[in-house]
Amino acid sequence: MALTRYGELRNELMRRSFPSILRPSSCATPTANYVPIPISERLVQCIWYDQRLNSVSLQTTDGRTVRVVFQGWWNLEAGPDFRHATLQIGDEPERTGDVEIHLRAEDWDHHGHEHDRQFNDVILHVVLWEAGSLHTPRTRAGQIIPQLAIQHQLDCPLEQLYDELDIDSYPHNVGNHHGQCAHVLQALHPQSLAALLDTAGEERFGPKCAGSCAGFIGSVPSRHFTKLDGSAGYKPTRRRFARSPSVSPCLRINDHRLHLGPILFGVAIFFRRARPRRETPPPPAT
């Protein structure tokens, strides 16, 4: 009842805000009280993340059943929208791969994904609208990707989902996506939790440090900096860090050991660099 009342208030507000666009039509029926709502790809991502679907009857556009074991991790970087999802499609065994979300099926080609190798591991293409869903998405290698049109496979009307989901809070500020370890970690004493995280960090970075330091025994050629710098950089700056030996060769680094940190951070674009001044060329000799 509350959602129905909210929908009426929302419709009235939109009519008053955009009277020229949403003015009443003489052809409308008395019950046609619907006002279009803005549907975005992010809303569809939220629907998939929360699995607001009829899970017992999900079917691909070619009629195969879909069982979602894990919807995947929301990807905030380049590439498919969800990483490492686990699905079972039809009678095939469970597969782990990526999921891409679009409003329409043809958006796969419009966004150039059929030429992008980052989308080679997509195992399901999820689209909102059924119109045009006969379009067949393919990977760069020509592999056909199963497609799921969810327009008529939602667990409630799309307007209700629009009202319920605060899309600006996804994915970090929604509290219903904790892993199985969450309850165990919440029960730990803060000191025990800190010790566990410290140990996990040492376990992860210890072998990396050992492998990087092995190359420094006996000599310090510049090629050994590549692995060290690559592991020191954050994900967006890893490549730039790895190229730092070619930008700041060993001989130059050895001459400026006291400033080694600023040099490497500057190479990794953590510091703003002023544009070099354009020197005025000398006048031509007469």
Short mmCIF file of C-alpha atoms in Angstrom, two decimals:
data_model
loop_
_atom_site.label_atom_id
_atom_site.label_comp_id
_atom_site.label_asym_id
_atom_site.label_seq_id
_atom_site.Cartn_x
_atom_site.Cartn_y
_atom_site.Cartn_z
CA MET A 1 0.00 0.00 0.00
CA ALA A 2 2.84 2.36 0.90
CA LEU A 3 4.60 1.64 -2.40
CA THR A 4 1.37 2.31 -4.32
CA ARG A 5 0.94 5.64 -2.56
CA TYR A 6 4.59 6.50 -3.18
CA GLY A 7 4.19 5.71 -6.87
CA GLU A 8 1.19 8.03 -7.12
CA LEU A 9 3.09 10.87 -5.43
CA ARG A 10 6.11 10.29 -7.69
CA ASN A 11 3.93 10.38 -10.79
CA GLU A 12 2.24 13.59 -9.65
CA LEU A 13 5.60 15.22 -8.90
CA MET A 14 6.96 14.31 -12.34
CA ARG A 15 3.84 15.66 -14.03
CA ARG A 16 4.19 18.98 -12.24
CA SER A 17 7.94 19.16 -12.91
CA PHE A 18 7.64 18.35 -16.63
CA PRO A 19 4.16 19.52 -17.67
CA SER A 20 5.05 19.93 -21.34
CA ILE A 21 6.40 16.39 -21.61
CA LEU A 22 3.96 14.52 -19.37
CA ARG A 23 0.73 16.45 -20.07
CA PRO A 24 -2.46 14.32 -20.12
CA SER A 25 -3.47 12.81 -23.42
CA SER A 26 -7.03 12.90 -24.72
CA CYS A 27 -6.59 9.32 -25.92
CA ALA A 28 -5.62 7.99 -22.50
CA THR A 29 -7.93 5.65 -20.68
CA PRO A 30 -9.13 6.62 -17.17
CA THR A 31 -6.81 4.03 -15.63
CA ALA A 32 -3.73 5.13 -17.60
CA ASN A 33 -2.00 6.82 -14.69
CA TYR A 34 1.51 5.66 -15.64
CA VAL A 35 4.43 8.07 -15.83
CA PRO A 36 7.63 6.84 -17.50
CA ILE A 37 10.47 6.21 -15.07
CA PRO A 38 14.15 6.59 -16.02
CA ILE A 39 15.56 3.12 -16.57
CA SER A 40 19.34 2.92 -16.58
CA GLU A 41 21.82 0.11 -17.04
CA ARG A 42 22.89 0.64 -13.44
CA LEU A 43 19.38 -0.26 -12.27
CA VAL A 44 19.64 -3.55 -14.16
CA GLN A 45 23.03 -4.15 -12.55
CA CYS A 46 21.45 -3.65 -9.12
CA ILE A 47 18.65 -6.07 -10.01
CA TRP A 48 21.19 -8.71 -11.01
CA TYR A 49 23.36 -8.04 -7.94
CA ASP A 50 20.36 -8.54 -5.62
CA GLN A 51 18.98 -11.36 -7.81
CA ARG A 52 15.51 -9.77 -7.91
CA LEU A 53 14.49 -12.45 -10.38
CA ASN A 54 12.17 -15.44 -10.51
CA SER A 55 15.02 -17.82 -9.80
CA VAL A 56 12.93 -21.00 -10.14
CA SER A 57 11.90 -20.25 -13.73
CA LEU A 58 14.79 -18.34 -15.30
CA GLN A 59 15.30 -19.15 -18.97
CA THR A 60 17.62 -17.94 -21.69
CA THR A 61 16.21 -16.56 -24.91
CA ASP A 62 16.69 -20.00 -26.50
CA GLY A 63 14.68 -21.74 -23.76
CA ARG A 64 17.40 -23.19 -21.52
CA THR A 65 17.05 -22.98 -17.74
CA VAL A 66 19.44 -20.77 -15.78
CA ARG A 67 20.53 -21.52 -12.21
CA VAL A 68 22.56 -18.79 -10.54
CA VAL A 69 24.94 -20.27 -7.97
CA PHE A 70 26.79 -16.98 -7.51
CA GLN A 71 25.97 -13.74 -9.32
CA GLY A 72 29.61 -12.60 -9.40
CA TRP A 73 31.63 -9.73 -7.97
CA TRP A 74 30.61 -6.26 -9.13
CA ASN A 75 33.42 -4.98 -11.35
CA LEU A 76 34.18 -1.26 -11.05
CA GLU A 77 37.01 -1.33 -13.59
CA ALA A 78 37.16 -1.91 -17.33
CA GLY A 79 35.64 -5.12 -18.62
CA PRO A 80 32.47 -7.10 -17.87
CA ASP A 81 30.10 -5.84 -15.19
CA PHE A 82 30.38 -8.92 -12.94
CA ARG A 83 33.42 -11.14 -12.51
CA HIS A 84 33.72 -14.80 -11.48
CA ALA A 85 30.02 -15.66 -11.51
CA THR A 86 29.02 -19.32 -11.25
CA LEU A 87 26.06 -20.46 -13.34
CA GLN A 88 24.46 -23.59 -14.67
CA ILE A 89 22.72 -23.24 -18.03
CA GLY A 90 20.53 -26.07 -19.25
CA ASP A 91 22.05 -29.52 -18.75
CA GLU A 92 25.61 -28.21 -18.90
CA PRO A 93 27.84 -28.44 -15.83
CA GLU A 94 28.36 -25.39 -13.66
CA ARG A 95 30.68 -22.78 -15.17
CA THR A 96 32.52 -19.85 -13.67
CA GLY A 97 33.01 -16.74 -15.77
CA ASP A 98 31.85 -13.17 -16.31
CA VAL A 99 28.41 -11.60 -16.78
CA GLU A 100 27.72 -8.51 -18.88
CA ILE A 101 24.63 -6.33 -18.35
CA HIS A 102 22.83 -4.22 -20.96
CA LEU A 103 19.42 -2.69 -21.53
CA ARG A 104 19.13 -4.17 -25.04
CA ALA A 105 20.70 -7.14 -26.77
CA GLU A 106 22.22 -5.08 -29.61
CA ASP A 107 24.15 -2.99 -27.06
CA TRP A 108 26.72 -5.81 -27.04
CA ASP A 109 27.79 -4.86 -30.55
CA HIS A 110 27.15 -1.13 -30.10
CA HIS A 111 29.72 -1.10 -27.28
CA GLY A 112 32.25 -3.05 -29.35
CA HIS A 113 32.41 -6.07 -27.04
CA GLU A 114 32.56 -8.52 -29.94
CA HIS A 115 36.05 -7.14 -30.71
CA ASP A 116 37.28 -6.82 -27.11
CA ARG A 117 39.30 -9.68 -25.65
CA GLN A 118 38.37 -8.55 -22.12
CA PHE A 119 34.92 -10.04 -22.80
CA ASN A 120 36.13 -13.47 -23.94
CA ASP A 121 35.22 -15.01 -20.56
CA VAL A 122 31.60 -13.79 -20.52
CA ILE A 123 29.29 -16.78 -19.96
CA LEU A 124 25.97 -14.90 -19.82
CA HIS A 125 24.63 -11.72 -21.42
CA VAL A 126 21.82 -10.25 -19.29
CA VAL A 127 19.51 -7.70 -20.94
CA LEU A 128 16.40 -5.99 -19.64
CA TRP A 129 14.15 -5.67 -22.68
CA GLU A 130 12.92 -8.63 -24.66
CA ALA A 131 12.58 -6.55 -27.82
CA GLY A 132 15.48 -7.38 -30.10
CA SER A 133 16.68 -10.19 -27.84
CA LEU A 134 17.02 -12.53 -30.84
CA HIS A 135 20.28 -10.73 -31.54
CA THR A 136 23.14 -13.18 -30.91
CA PRO A 137 26.14 -11.87 -28.93
CA ARG A 138 29.52 -13.40 -29.71
CA THR A 139 32.98 -13.15 -28.19
CA ARG A 140 36.03 -11.97 -30.09
CA ALA A 141 36.74 -15.62 -30.89
CA GLY A 142 33.24 -16.08 -32.34
CA GLN A 143 31.81 -18.03 -29.38
CA ILE A 144 28.04 -17.62 -28.97
CA ILE A 145 27.09 -16.29 -25.50
CA PRO A 146 23.84 -17.40 -23.80
CA GLN A 147 21.45 -14.51 -23.33
CA LEU A 148 18.93 -13.82 -20.55
CA ALA A 149 16.16 -11.24 -21.08
CA ILE A 150 14.70 -10.41 -17.66
CA GLN A 151 11.84 -8.05 -18.56
CA HIS A 152 9.21 -10.69 -17.71
CA GLN A 153 11.34 -12.67 -15.25
CA LEU A 154 11.52 -10.15 -12.38
CA ASP A 155 10.26 -10.97 -8.89
CA CYS A 156 8.04 -7.84 -8.90
CA PRO A 157 7.09 -5.03 -11.31
CA LEU A 158 9.95 -2.92 -12.65
CA GLU A 159 8.37 0.26 -11.22
CA GLN A 160 8.45 -1.27 -7.75
CA LEU A 161 12.11 -2.23 -8.13
CA TYR A 162 12.87 1.33 -9.22
CA ASP A 163 11.25 2.59 -6.01
CA GLU A 164 12.91 0.03 -3.74
CA LEU A 165 16.50 0.08 -4.99
CA ASP A 166 18.74 3.02 -4.11
CA ILE A 167 21.08 2.62 -7.07
CA ASP A 168 23.53 5.23 -5.73
CA SER A 169 24.35 3.01 -2.75
CA TYR A 170 25.54 0.07 -4.87
CA PRO A 171 27.73 -1.85 -4.60
CA HIS A 172 29.55 -0.73 -1.44
CA ASN A 173 26.76 0.59 0.79
CA VAL A 174 24.32 -2.30 0.61
CA GLY A 175 24.47 -4.70 3.51
CA ASN A 176 23.06 -7.92 2.08
CA HIS A 177 26.09 -9.19 0.18
CA HIS A 178 28.46 -10.34 2.90
CA GLY A 179 30.40 -13.53 2.31
CA GLN A 180 30.19 -16.62 4.48
CA CYS A 181 33.12 -15.42 6.59
CA ALA A 182 31.30 -12.25 7.70
CA HIS A 183 29.60 -13.80 10.74
CA VAL A 184 32.83 -15.44 11.89
CA LEU A 185 34.82 -12.20 11.58
CA GLN A 186 32.15 -10.17 13.37
CA ALA A 187 32.40 -12.49 16.38
CA LEU A 188 36.18 -12.03 16.73
CA HIS A 189 37.75 -9.68 19.26
CA PRO A 190 39.22 -6.60 17.50
CA GLN A 191 42.78 -7.60 18.48
CA SER A 192 42.26 -11.13 17.14
CA LEU A 193 40.83 -9.72 13.91
CA ALA A 194 43.81 -7.35 13.51
CA ALA A 195 46.24 -10.24 14.08
CA LEU A 196 44.39 -12.36 11.51
CA LEU A 197 44.56 -9.60 8.88
CA ASP A 198 48.26 -8.97 9.58
CA THR A 199 49.02 -12.67 9.18
CA ALA A 200 47.00 -12.86 5.96
CA GLY A 201 48.91 -9.86 4.59
CA GLU A 202 52.27 -11.44 5.40
CA GLU A 203 51.13 -14.70 3.82
CA ARG A 204 50.17 -12.88 0.62
CA PHE A 205 53.13 -10.54 0.24
CA GLY A 206 55.85 -12.73 1.73
CA PRO A 207 56.34 -14.98 -1.33
CA LYS A 208 56.17 -11.94 -3.64
CA CYS A 209 58.91 -10.17 -1.70
CA ALA A 210 61.04 -13.32 -1.64
CA GLY A 211 60.72 -13.76 -5.39
CA SER A 212 61.51 -10.12 -6.09
CA CYS A 213 64.51 -9.99 -3.75
CA ALA A 214 66.01 -13.15 -5.25
CA GLY A 215 67.00 -11.20 -8.33
CA PHE A 216 69.09 -8.75 -6.32
CA ILE A 217 71.61 -11.32 -5.06
CA GLY A 218 75.05 -10.52 -6.47
CA SER A 219 74.05 -7.63 -8.71
CA VAL A 220 71.37 -5.02 -9.22
CA PRO A 221 70.78 -4.76 -12.97
CA SER A 222 67.93 -2.53 -14.02
CA ARG A 223 65.82 -5.42 -15.33
CA HIS A 224 65.31 -6.63 -11.74
CA PHE A 225 63.51 -3.42 -10.93
CA THR A 226 60.70 -4.31 -13.34
CA LYS A 227 59.18 -7.03 -11.15
CA LEU A 228 59.73 -5.05 -7.96
CA ASP A 229 58.19 -1.88 -9.35
CA GLY A 230 55.31 -3.79 -10.90
CA SER A 231 54.38 -5.35 -7.56
CA ALA A 232 54.82 -2.03 -5.72
CA GLY A 233 52.33 -0.14 -7.85
CA TYR A 234 48.61 -0.06 -7.27
CA LYS A 235 46.48 -1.79 -9.89
CA PRO A 236 45.85 1.32 -12.05
CA THR A 237 49.55 2.31 -11.97
CA ARG A 238 51.19 -1.12 -12.12
CA ARG A 239 52.23 -0.84 -15.76
CA ARG A 240 53.71 2.61 -15.26
CA PHE A 241 55.61 1.34 -12.22
CA ALA A 242 56.91 -1.61 -14.23
CA ARG A 243 58.22 0.78 -16.91
CA SER A 244 60.09 2.88 -14.35
CA PRO A 245 63.52 1.29 -15.10
CA SER A 246 63.35 2.62 -18.64
CA VAL A 247 62.28 6.04 -17.36
CA SER A 248 64.65 6.15 -14.40
CA PRO A 249 67.63 3.87 -15.18
CA CYS A 250 69.69 2.32 -12.42
CA LEU A 251 72.61 4.66 -12.85
CA ARG A 252 70.41 7.71 -12.37
CA ILE A 253 68.64 6.09 -9.38
CA ASN A 254 71.97 5.32 -7.73
CA ASP A 255 72.90 8.99 -8.01
CA HIS A 256 69.71 10.04 -6.21
CA ARG A 257 69.16 7.37 -3.57
CA LEU A 258 67.93 9.90 -1.03
CA HIS A 259 65.14 10.85 -3.39
CA LEU A 260 64.28 7.33 -4.56
CA GLY A 261 60.75 7.42 -3.14
CA PRO A 262 59.72 10.68 -4.82
CA ILE A 263 61.29 9.54 -8.09
CA LEU A 264 59.26 6.32 -8.21
CA PHE A 265 56.05 7.97 -7.03
CA GLY A 266 56.51 10.65 -9.67
CA VAL A 267 56.95 8.00 -12.35
CA ALA A 268 53.70 6.39 -11.15
CA ILE A 269 51.86 9.75 -11.58
CA PHE A 270 51.07 10.06 -7.88
CA PHE A 271 52.59 13.53 -8.02
CA ARG A 272 51.49 16.25 -10.35
CA ARG A 273 54.18 17.24 -12.74
CA ALA A 274 54.42 20.73 -14.12
CA ARG A 275 54.55 20.98 -17.86
CA PRO A 276 58.05 21.67 -19.12
CA ARG A 277 58.59 25.22 -20.11
CA ARG A 278 58.86 25.79 -23.80
CA GLU A 279 62.15 27.47 -24.36
CA THR A 280 62.27 30.21 -26.96
CA PRO A 281 64.63 29.09 -29.74
CA PRO A 282 67.61 31.33 -30.32
CA PRO A 283 67.38 33.69 -33.27
CA PRO A 284 68.87 32.31 -36.48
CA ALA A 285 72.47 33.24 -37.11
CA THR A 286 72.92 36.01 -39.58
#
